[in-house]
mmCIF file of C-alpha atoms and ligand atoms in Angstrom:
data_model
loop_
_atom_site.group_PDB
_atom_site.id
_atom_site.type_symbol
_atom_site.label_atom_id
_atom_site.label_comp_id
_atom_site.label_asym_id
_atom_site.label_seq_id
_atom_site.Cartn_x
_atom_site.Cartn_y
_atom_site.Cartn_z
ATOM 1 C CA UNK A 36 0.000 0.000 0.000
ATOM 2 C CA UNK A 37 1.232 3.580 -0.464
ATOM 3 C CA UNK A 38 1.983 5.883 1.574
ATOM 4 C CA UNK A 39 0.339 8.678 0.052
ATOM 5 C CA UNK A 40 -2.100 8.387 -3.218
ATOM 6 C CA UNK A 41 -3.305 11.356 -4.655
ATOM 7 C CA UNK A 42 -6.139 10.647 -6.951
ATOM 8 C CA UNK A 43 -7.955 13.361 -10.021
ATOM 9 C CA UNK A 44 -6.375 16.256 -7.345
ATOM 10 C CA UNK A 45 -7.009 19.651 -8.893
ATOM 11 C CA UNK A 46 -7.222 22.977 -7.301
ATOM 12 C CA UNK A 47 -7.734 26.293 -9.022
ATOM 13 C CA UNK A 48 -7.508 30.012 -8.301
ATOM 14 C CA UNK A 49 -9.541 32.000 -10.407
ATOM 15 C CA UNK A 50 -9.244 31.410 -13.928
ATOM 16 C CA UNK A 51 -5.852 29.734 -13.020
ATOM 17 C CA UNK A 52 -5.616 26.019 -12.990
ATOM 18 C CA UNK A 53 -2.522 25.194 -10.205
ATOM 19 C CA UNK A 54 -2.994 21.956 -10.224
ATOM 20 C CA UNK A 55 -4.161 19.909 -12.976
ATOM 21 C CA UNK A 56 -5.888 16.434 -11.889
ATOM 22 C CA UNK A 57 -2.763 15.235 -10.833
ATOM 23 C CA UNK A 58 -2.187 11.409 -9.368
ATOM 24 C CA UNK A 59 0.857 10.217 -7.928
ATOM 25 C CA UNK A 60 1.724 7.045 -5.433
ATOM 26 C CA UNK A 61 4.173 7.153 -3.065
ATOM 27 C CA UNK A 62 5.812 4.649 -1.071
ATOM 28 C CA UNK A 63 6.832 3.943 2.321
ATOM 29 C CA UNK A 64 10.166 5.419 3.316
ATOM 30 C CA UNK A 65 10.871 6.681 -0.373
ATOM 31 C CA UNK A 66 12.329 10.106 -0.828
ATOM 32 C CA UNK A 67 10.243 11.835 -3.567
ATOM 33 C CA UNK A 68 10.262 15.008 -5.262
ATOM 34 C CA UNK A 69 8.279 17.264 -7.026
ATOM 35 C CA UNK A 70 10.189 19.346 -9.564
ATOM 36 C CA UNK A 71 9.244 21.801 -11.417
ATOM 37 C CA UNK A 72 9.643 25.480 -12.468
ATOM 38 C CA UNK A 73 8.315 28.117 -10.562
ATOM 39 C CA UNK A 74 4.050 28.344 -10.843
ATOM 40 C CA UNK A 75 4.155 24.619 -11.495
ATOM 41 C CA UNK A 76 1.957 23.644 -9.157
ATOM 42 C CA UNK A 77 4.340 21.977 -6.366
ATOM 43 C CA UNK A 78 3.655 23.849 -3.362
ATOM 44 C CA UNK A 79 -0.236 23.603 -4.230
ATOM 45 C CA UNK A 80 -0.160 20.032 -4.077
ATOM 46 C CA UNK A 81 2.001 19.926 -0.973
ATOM 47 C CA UNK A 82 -0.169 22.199 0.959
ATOM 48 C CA UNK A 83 -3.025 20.019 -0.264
ATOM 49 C CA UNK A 84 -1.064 16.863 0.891
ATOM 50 C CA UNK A 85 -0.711 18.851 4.312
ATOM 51 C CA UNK A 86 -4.184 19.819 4.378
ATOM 52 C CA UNK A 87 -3.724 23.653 4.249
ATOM 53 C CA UNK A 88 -5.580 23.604 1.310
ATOM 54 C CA UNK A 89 -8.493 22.444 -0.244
ATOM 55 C CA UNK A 90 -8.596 20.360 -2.947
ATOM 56 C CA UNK A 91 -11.573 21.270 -5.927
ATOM 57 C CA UNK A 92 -11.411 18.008 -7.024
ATOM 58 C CA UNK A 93 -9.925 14.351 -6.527
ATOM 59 C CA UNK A 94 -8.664 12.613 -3.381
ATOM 60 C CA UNK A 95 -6.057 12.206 -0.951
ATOM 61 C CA UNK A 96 -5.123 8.810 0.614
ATOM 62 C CA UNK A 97 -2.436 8.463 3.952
ATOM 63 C CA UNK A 98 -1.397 5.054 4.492
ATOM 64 C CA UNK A 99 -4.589 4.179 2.848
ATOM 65 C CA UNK A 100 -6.951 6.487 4.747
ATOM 66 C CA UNK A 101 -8.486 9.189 2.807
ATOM 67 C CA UNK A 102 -7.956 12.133 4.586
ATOM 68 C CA UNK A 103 -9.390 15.308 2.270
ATOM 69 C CA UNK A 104 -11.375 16.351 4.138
ATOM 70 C CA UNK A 105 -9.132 16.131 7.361
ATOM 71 C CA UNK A 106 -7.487 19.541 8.977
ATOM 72 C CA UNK A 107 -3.923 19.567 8.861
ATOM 73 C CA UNK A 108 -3.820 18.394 12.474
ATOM 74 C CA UNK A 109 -5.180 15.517 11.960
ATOM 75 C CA UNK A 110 -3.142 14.337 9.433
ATOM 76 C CA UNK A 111 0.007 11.943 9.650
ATOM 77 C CA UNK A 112 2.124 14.378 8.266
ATOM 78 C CA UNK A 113 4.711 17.651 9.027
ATOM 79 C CA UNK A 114 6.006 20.391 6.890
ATOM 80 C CA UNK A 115 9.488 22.048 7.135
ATOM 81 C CA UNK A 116 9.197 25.186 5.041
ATOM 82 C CA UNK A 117 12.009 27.087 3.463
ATOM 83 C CA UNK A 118 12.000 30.123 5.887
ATOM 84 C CA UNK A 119 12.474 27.291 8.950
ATOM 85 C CA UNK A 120 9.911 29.303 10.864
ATOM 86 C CA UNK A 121 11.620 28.978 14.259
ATOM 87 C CA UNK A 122 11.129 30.338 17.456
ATOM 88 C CA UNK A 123 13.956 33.152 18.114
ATOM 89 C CA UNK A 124 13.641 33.546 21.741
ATOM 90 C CA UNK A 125 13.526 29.860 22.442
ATOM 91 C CA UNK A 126 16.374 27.506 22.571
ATOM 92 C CA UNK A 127 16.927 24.540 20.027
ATOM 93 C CA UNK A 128 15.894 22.073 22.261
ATOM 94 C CA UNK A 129 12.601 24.440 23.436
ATOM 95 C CA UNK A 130 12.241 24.716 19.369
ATOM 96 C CA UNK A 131 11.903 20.877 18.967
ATOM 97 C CA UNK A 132 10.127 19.922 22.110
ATOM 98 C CA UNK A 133 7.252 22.687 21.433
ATOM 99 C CA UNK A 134 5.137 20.566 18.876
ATOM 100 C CA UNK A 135 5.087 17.759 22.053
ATOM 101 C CA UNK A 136 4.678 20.304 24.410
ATOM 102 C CA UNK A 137 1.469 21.304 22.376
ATOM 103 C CA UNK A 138 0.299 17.554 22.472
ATOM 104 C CA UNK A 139 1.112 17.246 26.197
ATOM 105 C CA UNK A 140 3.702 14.946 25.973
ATOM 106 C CA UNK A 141 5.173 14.961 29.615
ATOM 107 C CA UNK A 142 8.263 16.469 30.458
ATOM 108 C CA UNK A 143 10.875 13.543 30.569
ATOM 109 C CA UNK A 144 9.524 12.178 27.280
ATOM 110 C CA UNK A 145 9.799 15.223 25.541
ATOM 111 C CA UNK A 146 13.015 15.817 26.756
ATOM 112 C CA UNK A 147 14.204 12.484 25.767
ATOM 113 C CA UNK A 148 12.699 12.469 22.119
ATOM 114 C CA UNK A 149 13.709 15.822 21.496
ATOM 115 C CA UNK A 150 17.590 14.823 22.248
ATOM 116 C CA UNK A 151 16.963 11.770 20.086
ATOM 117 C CA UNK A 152 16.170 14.020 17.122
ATOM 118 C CA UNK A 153 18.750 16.545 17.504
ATOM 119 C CA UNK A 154 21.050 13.447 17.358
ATOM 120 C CA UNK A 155 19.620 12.545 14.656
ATOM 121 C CA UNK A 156 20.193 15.777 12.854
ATOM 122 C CA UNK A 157 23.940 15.702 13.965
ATOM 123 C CA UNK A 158 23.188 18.269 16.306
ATOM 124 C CA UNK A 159 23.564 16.524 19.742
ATOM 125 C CA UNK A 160 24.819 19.356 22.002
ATOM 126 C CA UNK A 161 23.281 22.334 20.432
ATOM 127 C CA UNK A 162 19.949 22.135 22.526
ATOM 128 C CA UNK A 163 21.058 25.318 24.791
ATOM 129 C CA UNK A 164 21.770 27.715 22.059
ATOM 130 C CA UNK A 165 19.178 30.322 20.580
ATOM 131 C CA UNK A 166 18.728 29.458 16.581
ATOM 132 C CA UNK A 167 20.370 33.117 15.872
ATOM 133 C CA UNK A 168 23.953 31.521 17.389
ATOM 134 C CA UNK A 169 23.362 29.283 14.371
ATOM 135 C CA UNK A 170 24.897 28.970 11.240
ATOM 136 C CA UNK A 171 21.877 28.451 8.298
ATOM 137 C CA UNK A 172 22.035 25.393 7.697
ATOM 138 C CA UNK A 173 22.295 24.435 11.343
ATOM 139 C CA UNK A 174 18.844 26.063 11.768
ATOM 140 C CA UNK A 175 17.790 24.224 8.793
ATOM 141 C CA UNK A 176 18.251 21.192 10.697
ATOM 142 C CA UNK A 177 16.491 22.188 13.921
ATOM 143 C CA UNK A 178 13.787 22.584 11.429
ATOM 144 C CA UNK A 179 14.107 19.474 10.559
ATOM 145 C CA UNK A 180 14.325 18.220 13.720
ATOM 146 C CA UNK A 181 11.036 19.848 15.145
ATOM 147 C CA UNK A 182 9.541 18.323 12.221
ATOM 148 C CA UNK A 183 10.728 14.254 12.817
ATOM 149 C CA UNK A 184 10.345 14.522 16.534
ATOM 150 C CA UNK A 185 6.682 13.854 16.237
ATOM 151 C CA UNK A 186 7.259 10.977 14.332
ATOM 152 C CA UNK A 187 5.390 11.934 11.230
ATOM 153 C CA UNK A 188 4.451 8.902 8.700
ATOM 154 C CA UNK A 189 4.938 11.697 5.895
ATOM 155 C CA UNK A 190 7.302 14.533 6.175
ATOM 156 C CA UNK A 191 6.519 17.126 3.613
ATOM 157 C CA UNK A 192 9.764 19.486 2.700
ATOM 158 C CA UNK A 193 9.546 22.781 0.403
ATOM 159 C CA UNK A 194 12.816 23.750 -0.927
ATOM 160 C CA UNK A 195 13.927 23.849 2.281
ATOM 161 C CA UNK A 196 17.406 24.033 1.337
ATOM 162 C CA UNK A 197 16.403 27.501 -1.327
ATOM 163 C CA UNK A 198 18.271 29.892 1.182
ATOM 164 C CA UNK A 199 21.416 28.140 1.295
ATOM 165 C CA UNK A 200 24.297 29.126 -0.856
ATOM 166 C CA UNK A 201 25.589 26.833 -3.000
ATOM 167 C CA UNK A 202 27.994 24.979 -1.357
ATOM 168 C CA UNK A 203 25.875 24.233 1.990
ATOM 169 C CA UNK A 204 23.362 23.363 -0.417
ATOM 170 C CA UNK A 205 25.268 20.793 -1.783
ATOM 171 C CA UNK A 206 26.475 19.693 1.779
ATOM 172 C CA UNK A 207 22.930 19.551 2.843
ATOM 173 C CA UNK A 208 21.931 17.803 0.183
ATOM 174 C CA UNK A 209 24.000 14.903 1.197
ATOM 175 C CA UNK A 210 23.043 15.188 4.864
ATOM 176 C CA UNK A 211 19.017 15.317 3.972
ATOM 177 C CA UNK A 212 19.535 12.235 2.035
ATOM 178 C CA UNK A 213 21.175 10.153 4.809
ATOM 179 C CA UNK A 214 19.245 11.533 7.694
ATOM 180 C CA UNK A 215 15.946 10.292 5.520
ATOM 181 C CA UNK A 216 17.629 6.751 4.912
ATOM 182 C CA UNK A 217 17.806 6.657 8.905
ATOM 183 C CA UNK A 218 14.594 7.791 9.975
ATOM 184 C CA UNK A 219 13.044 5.921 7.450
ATOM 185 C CA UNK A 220 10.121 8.455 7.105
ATOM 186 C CA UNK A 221 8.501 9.276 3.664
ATOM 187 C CA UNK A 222 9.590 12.192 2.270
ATOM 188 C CA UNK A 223 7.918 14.172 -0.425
ATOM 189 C CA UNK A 224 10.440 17.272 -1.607
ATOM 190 C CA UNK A 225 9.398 20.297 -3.703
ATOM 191 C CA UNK A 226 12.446 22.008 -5.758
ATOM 192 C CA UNK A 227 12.755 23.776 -8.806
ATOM 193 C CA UNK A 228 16.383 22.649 -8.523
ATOM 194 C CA UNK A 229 17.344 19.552 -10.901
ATOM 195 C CA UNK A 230 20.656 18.665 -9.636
ATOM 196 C CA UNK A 231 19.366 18.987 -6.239
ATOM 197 C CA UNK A 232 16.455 16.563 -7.609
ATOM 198 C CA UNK A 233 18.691 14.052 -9.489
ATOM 199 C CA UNK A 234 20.831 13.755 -6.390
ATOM 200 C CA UNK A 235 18.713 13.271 -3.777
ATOM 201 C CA UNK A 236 15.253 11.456 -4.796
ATOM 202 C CA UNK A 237 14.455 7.569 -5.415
ATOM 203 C CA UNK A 238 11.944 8.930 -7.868
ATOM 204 C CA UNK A 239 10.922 12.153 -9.445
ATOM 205 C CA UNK A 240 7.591 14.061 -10.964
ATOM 206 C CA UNK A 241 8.211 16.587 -13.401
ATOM 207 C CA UNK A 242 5.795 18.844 -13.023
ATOM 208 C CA UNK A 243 4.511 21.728 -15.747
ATOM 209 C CA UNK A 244 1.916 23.843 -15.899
ATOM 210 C CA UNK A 245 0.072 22.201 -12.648
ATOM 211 C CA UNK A 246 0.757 19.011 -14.764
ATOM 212 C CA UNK A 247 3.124 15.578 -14.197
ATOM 213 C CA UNK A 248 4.874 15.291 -17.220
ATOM 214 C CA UNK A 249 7.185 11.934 -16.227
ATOM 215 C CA UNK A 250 7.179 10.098 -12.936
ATOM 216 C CA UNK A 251 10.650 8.128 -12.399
ATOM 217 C CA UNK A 252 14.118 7.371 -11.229
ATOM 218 C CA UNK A 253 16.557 10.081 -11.314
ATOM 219 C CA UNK A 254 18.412 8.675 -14.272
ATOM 220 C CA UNK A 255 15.560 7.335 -16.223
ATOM 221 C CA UNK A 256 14.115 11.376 -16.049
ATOM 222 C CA UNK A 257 17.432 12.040 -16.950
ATOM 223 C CA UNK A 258 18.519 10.246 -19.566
ATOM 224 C CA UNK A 259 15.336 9.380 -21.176
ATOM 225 C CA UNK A 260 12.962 12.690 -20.502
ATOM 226 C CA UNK A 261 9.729 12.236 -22.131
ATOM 227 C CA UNK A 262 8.718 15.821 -23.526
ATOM 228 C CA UNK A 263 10.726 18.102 -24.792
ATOM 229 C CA UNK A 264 9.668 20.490 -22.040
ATOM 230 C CA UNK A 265 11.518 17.697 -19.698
ATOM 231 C CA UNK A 266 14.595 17.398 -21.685
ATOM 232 C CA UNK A 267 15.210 21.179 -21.488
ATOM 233 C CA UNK A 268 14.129 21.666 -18.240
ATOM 234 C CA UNK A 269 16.035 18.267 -16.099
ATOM 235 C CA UNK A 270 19.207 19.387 -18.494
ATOM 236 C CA UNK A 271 20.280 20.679 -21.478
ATOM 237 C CA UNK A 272 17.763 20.415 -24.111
ATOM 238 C CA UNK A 273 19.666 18.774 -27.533
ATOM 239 C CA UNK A 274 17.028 18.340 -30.163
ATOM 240 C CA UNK A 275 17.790 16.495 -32.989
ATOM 241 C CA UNK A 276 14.689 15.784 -36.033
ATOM 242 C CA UNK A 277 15.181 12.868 -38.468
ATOM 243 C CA UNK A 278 12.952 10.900 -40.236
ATOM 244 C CA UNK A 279 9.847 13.191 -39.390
ATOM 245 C CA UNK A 280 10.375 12.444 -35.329
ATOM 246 C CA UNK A 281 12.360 14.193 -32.980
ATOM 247 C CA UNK A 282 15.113 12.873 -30.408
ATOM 248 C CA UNK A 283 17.432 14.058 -27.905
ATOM 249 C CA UNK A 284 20.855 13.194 -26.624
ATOM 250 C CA UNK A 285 22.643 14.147 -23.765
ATOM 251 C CA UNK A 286 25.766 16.498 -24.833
ATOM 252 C CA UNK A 287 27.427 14.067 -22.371
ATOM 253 C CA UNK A 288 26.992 11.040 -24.410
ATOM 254 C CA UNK A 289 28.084 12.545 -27.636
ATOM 255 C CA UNK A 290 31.842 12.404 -29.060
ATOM 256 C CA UNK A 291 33.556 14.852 -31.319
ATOM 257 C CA UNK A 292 35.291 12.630 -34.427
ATOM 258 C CA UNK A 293 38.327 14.761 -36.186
ATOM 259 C CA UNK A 294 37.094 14.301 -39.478
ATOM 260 C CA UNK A 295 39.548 11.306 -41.291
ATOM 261 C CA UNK A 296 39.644 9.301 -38.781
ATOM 262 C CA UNK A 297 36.949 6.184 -38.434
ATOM 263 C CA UNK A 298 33.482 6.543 -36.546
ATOM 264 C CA UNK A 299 32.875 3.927 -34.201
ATOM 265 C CA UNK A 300 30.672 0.906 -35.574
ATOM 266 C CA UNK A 301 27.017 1.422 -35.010
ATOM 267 C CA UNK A 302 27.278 4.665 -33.590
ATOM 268 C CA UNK A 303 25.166 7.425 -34.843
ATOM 269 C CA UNK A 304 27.373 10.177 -36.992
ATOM 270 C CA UNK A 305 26.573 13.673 -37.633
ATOM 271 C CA UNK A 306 28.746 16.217 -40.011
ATOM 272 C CA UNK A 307 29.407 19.227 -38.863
ATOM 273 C CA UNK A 308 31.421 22.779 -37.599
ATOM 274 C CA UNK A 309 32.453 23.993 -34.065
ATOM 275 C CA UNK A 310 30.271 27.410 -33.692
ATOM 276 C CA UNK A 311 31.699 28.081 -30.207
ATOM 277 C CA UNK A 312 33.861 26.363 -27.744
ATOM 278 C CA UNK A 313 33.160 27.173 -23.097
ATOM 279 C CA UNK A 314 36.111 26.005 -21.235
ATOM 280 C CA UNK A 315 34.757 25.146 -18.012
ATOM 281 C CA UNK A 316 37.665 23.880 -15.764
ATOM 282 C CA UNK A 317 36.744 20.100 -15.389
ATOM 283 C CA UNK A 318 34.840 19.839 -18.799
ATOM 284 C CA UNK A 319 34.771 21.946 -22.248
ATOM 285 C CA UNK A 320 31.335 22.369 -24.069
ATOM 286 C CA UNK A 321 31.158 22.444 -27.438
ATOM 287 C CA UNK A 322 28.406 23.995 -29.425
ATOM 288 C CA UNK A 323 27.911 22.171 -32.960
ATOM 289 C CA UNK A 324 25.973 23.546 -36.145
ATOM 290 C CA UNK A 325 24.931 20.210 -37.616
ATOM 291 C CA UNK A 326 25.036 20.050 -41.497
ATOM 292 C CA UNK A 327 21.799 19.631 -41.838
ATOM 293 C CA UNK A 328 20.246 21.982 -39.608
ATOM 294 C CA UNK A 329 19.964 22.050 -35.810
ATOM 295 C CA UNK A 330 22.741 22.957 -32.770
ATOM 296 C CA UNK A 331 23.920 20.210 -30.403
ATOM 297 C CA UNK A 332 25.918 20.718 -27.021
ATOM 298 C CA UNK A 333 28.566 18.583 -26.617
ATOM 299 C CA UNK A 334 30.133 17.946 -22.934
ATOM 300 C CA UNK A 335 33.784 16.875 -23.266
ATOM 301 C CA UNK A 336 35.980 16.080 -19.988
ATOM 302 C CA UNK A 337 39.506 17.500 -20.011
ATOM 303 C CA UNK A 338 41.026 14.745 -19.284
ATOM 304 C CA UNK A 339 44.618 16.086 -20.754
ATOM 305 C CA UNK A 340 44.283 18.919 -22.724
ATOM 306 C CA UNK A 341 44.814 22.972 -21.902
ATOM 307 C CA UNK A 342 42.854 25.320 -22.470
ATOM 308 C CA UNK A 343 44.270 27.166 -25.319
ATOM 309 C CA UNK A 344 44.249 23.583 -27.155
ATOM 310 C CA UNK A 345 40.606 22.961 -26.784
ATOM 311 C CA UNK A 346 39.652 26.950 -27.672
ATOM 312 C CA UNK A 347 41.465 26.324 -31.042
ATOM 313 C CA UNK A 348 38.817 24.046 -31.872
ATOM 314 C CA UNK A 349 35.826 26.886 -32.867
ATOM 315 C CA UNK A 350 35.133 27.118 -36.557
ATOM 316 C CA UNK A 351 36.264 23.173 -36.716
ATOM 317 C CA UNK A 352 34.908 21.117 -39.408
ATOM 318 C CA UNK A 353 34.060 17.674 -37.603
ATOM 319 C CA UNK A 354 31.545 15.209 -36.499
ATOM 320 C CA UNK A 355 30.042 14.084 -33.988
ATOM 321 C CA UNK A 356 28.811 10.350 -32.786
ATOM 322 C CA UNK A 357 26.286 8.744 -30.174
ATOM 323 C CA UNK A 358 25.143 5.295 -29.930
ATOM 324 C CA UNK A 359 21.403 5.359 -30.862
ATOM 325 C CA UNK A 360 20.385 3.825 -27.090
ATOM 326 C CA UNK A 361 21.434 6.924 -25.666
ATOM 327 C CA UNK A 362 18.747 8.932 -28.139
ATOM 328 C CA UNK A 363 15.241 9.339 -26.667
ATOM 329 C CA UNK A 364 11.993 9.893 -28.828
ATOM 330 C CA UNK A 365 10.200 13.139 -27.860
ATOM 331 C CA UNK A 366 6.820 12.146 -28.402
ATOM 332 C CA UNK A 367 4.807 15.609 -28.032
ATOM 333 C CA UNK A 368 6.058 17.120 -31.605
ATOM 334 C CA UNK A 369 6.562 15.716 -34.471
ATOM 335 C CA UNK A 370 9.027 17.307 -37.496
ATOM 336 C CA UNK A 371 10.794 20.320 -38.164
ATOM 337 C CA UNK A 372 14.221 21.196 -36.991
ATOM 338 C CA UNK A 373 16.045 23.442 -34.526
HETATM 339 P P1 ADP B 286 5.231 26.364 -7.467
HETATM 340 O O1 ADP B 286 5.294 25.963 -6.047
HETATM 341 O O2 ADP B 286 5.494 25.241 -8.416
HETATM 342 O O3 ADP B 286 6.088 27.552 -7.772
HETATM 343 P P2 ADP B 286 2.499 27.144 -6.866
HETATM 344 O O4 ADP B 286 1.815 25.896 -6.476
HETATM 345 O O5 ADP B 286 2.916 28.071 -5.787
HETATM 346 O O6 ADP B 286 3.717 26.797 -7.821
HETATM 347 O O7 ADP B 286 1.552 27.975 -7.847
HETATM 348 C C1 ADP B 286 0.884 27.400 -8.953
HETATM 349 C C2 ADP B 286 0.002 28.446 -9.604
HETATM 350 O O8 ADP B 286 -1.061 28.789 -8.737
HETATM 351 C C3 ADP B 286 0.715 29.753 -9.933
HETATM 352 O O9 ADP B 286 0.211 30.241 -11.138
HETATM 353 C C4 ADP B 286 0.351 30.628 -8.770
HETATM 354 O O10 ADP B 286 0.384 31.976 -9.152
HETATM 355 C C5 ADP B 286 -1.050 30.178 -8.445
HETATM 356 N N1 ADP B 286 -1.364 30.343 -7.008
HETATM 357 C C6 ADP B 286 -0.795 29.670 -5.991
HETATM 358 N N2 ADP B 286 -1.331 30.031 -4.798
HETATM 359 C C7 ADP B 286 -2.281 30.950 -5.093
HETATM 360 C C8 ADP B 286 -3.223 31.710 -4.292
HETATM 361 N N3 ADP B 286 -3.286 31.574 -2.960
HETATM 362 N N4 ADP B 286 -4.052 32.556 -4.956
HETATM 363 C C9 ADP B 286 -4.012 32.682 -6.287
HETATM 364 N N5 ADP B 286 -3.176 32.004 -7.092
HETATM 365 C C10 ADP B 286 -2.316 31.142 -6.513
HETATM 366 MG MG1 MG B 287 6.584 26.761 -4.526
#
């Protein structure tokens, strides 16, 4: 059974449609997100998971319970929201405990559970500071911690990491991800971030336009996105049209060929000229004018060249290969070329 089912859900504002009969299954302890681009429709849905909204139409199921028509407080579920929301004049451990405090959970309990999920957080120790003697994404953990102390079945998370720079982010990322594995608790994630998505989730929704355009694994969204609005969006969008469909391919998977020299067997090949050349440190990308219309990126890891070597190679006649596995059918167009 899953944790949460969302059946027909639809909500709208006006003439606005946020979200667009929209069903989704999630299971127990799975870490899932919702990504999209901003007005997608992800914090509608989450807020309608949570109960602070709504829904016009369709259903929500808990752990097989329906539960629409539930108030927030009376559903198996917590939010940590971007802003953390906590309490400055409290300490961390008065932050976590208050939720049990609310409940009446006695004294010693609260205590005790409260130090269990600060451990958990990797903040064992902290519970006598005020959240402003906090670095951010310290406090982003006492958020989390207020929220897994009252053992939610669901914990619902939007972009709670949006007001971290980058590196924390990335840090955080890797912390969230383990921290879930422990707990074991469900977690549904809203970003509009797709590396933040790809590294983190066991599956992801693409949401656009208060739609779910693919529901998957990381690197099946990835590497085989269904639309082109998902190729583009979870990555660089390389559109290629040939025989009245179109495909795309990764600029990762794709190999520049000096021209003269032999194309791999069974390998896709492309004529064409170097148009402009990024030297990014680890990687170069290439931008390719195909002969017969169209613009690929190509990702190429500098594995032994210098810079000045790989800059040489704008206005380069060439071509360039993939094997045909690594192409995926964009099935929402059909025809014409970049
Ligand atoms: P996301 O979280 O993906 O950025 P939202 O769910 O916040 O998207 O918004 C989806 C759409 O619904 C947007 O067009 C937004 O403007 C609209 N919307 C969201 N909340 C409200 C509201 N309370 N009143 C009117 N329109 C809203
Ligand atoms: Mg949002």
């Amino acid at each position: 059974m899953p944790d949460v089912r969302v059946s027909g859900l639809t909500k709208r504002y006006g003439e606005v449609v946020a979200v667009d009969a929209i069903d989704l299954e999630i299971a127990p302890g799975e870490f899932f997100t919702m990504l999209g681009p901003s007005g997608s429709g992800k914090t509608t849905t989450l807020r309608m998971i949570a109960g602070f909204e709504i829904p016009d139409e369709g259903t929500i199921e808990l752990a097989g319970e329906d539960v629409s028509r539930l108030p927030p407080y009376d559903r198996p579920v917590n939010t940590v929201f971007q802003d953390y929301a906590l309490f400055p004049h409290m300490t961390v451990q008065q932050n976590v405990e208050y939720g049990l405090m609310v409940k009446r959970v006695p004294k010693g309990e609260r205590r005790k559970r409260a130090e269990e999920a600060l451990e958990m957080v990797r903040l064992a120790g902290y519970g006598e500071r005020k959240p402003s003697q906090l670095s951010g994404g310290q406090r982003q953990r006492v958020a989390l911690a207020r929220a897994i102390v009252n053992r939610p079945r669901v914990l619902l998370l939007d972009e709670p990491l949006g007001a971290l720079d980058l590196k924390l982010r990335q840090q955080m990322q890797v912390e969230l991800k383990s921290i879930q594995r422990e707990v074991g608790i469900t977690f549904v994630y809203v970003t509009h971030d797709q590396e933040e998505a790809l590294t983190m989730s066991d599956r992801i929704a693409v949401f656009n336009q208060g739609r779910v355009e693919q529901v998957g694994p990381p690197a099946a969204v990835y590497e085989h996105p269904q639309s082109e609005f998902i190729a583009g969006f979870v990555g660089v969008s390389n559109v290629i049209a040939r025989d009245g469909r179109r495909y795309t391919v990764r600029p990762e998977k794709i190999r520049l060929v000096e021209n003269g020299s032999e194309p791999e067997p069974g390998w896709h090949v492309e004529p064409g000229v170097v148009q402009d050349v990024q030297y990014v440190g680890a990687f170069t990308r290439y931008h390719v004018a195909l002969d017969r219309g169209g613009e690929l990126q190509v990702l190429a890891q500098n594995l032994a060249e210098g810079s000045s070597q790989v800059l040489e190679a704008k206005g380069r006649r060439l071509r360039v290969q993939w094997r045909p596995e690594q192409e995926s059918v964009i099935d929402e167009s059909e025809g014409g070329s970049e």
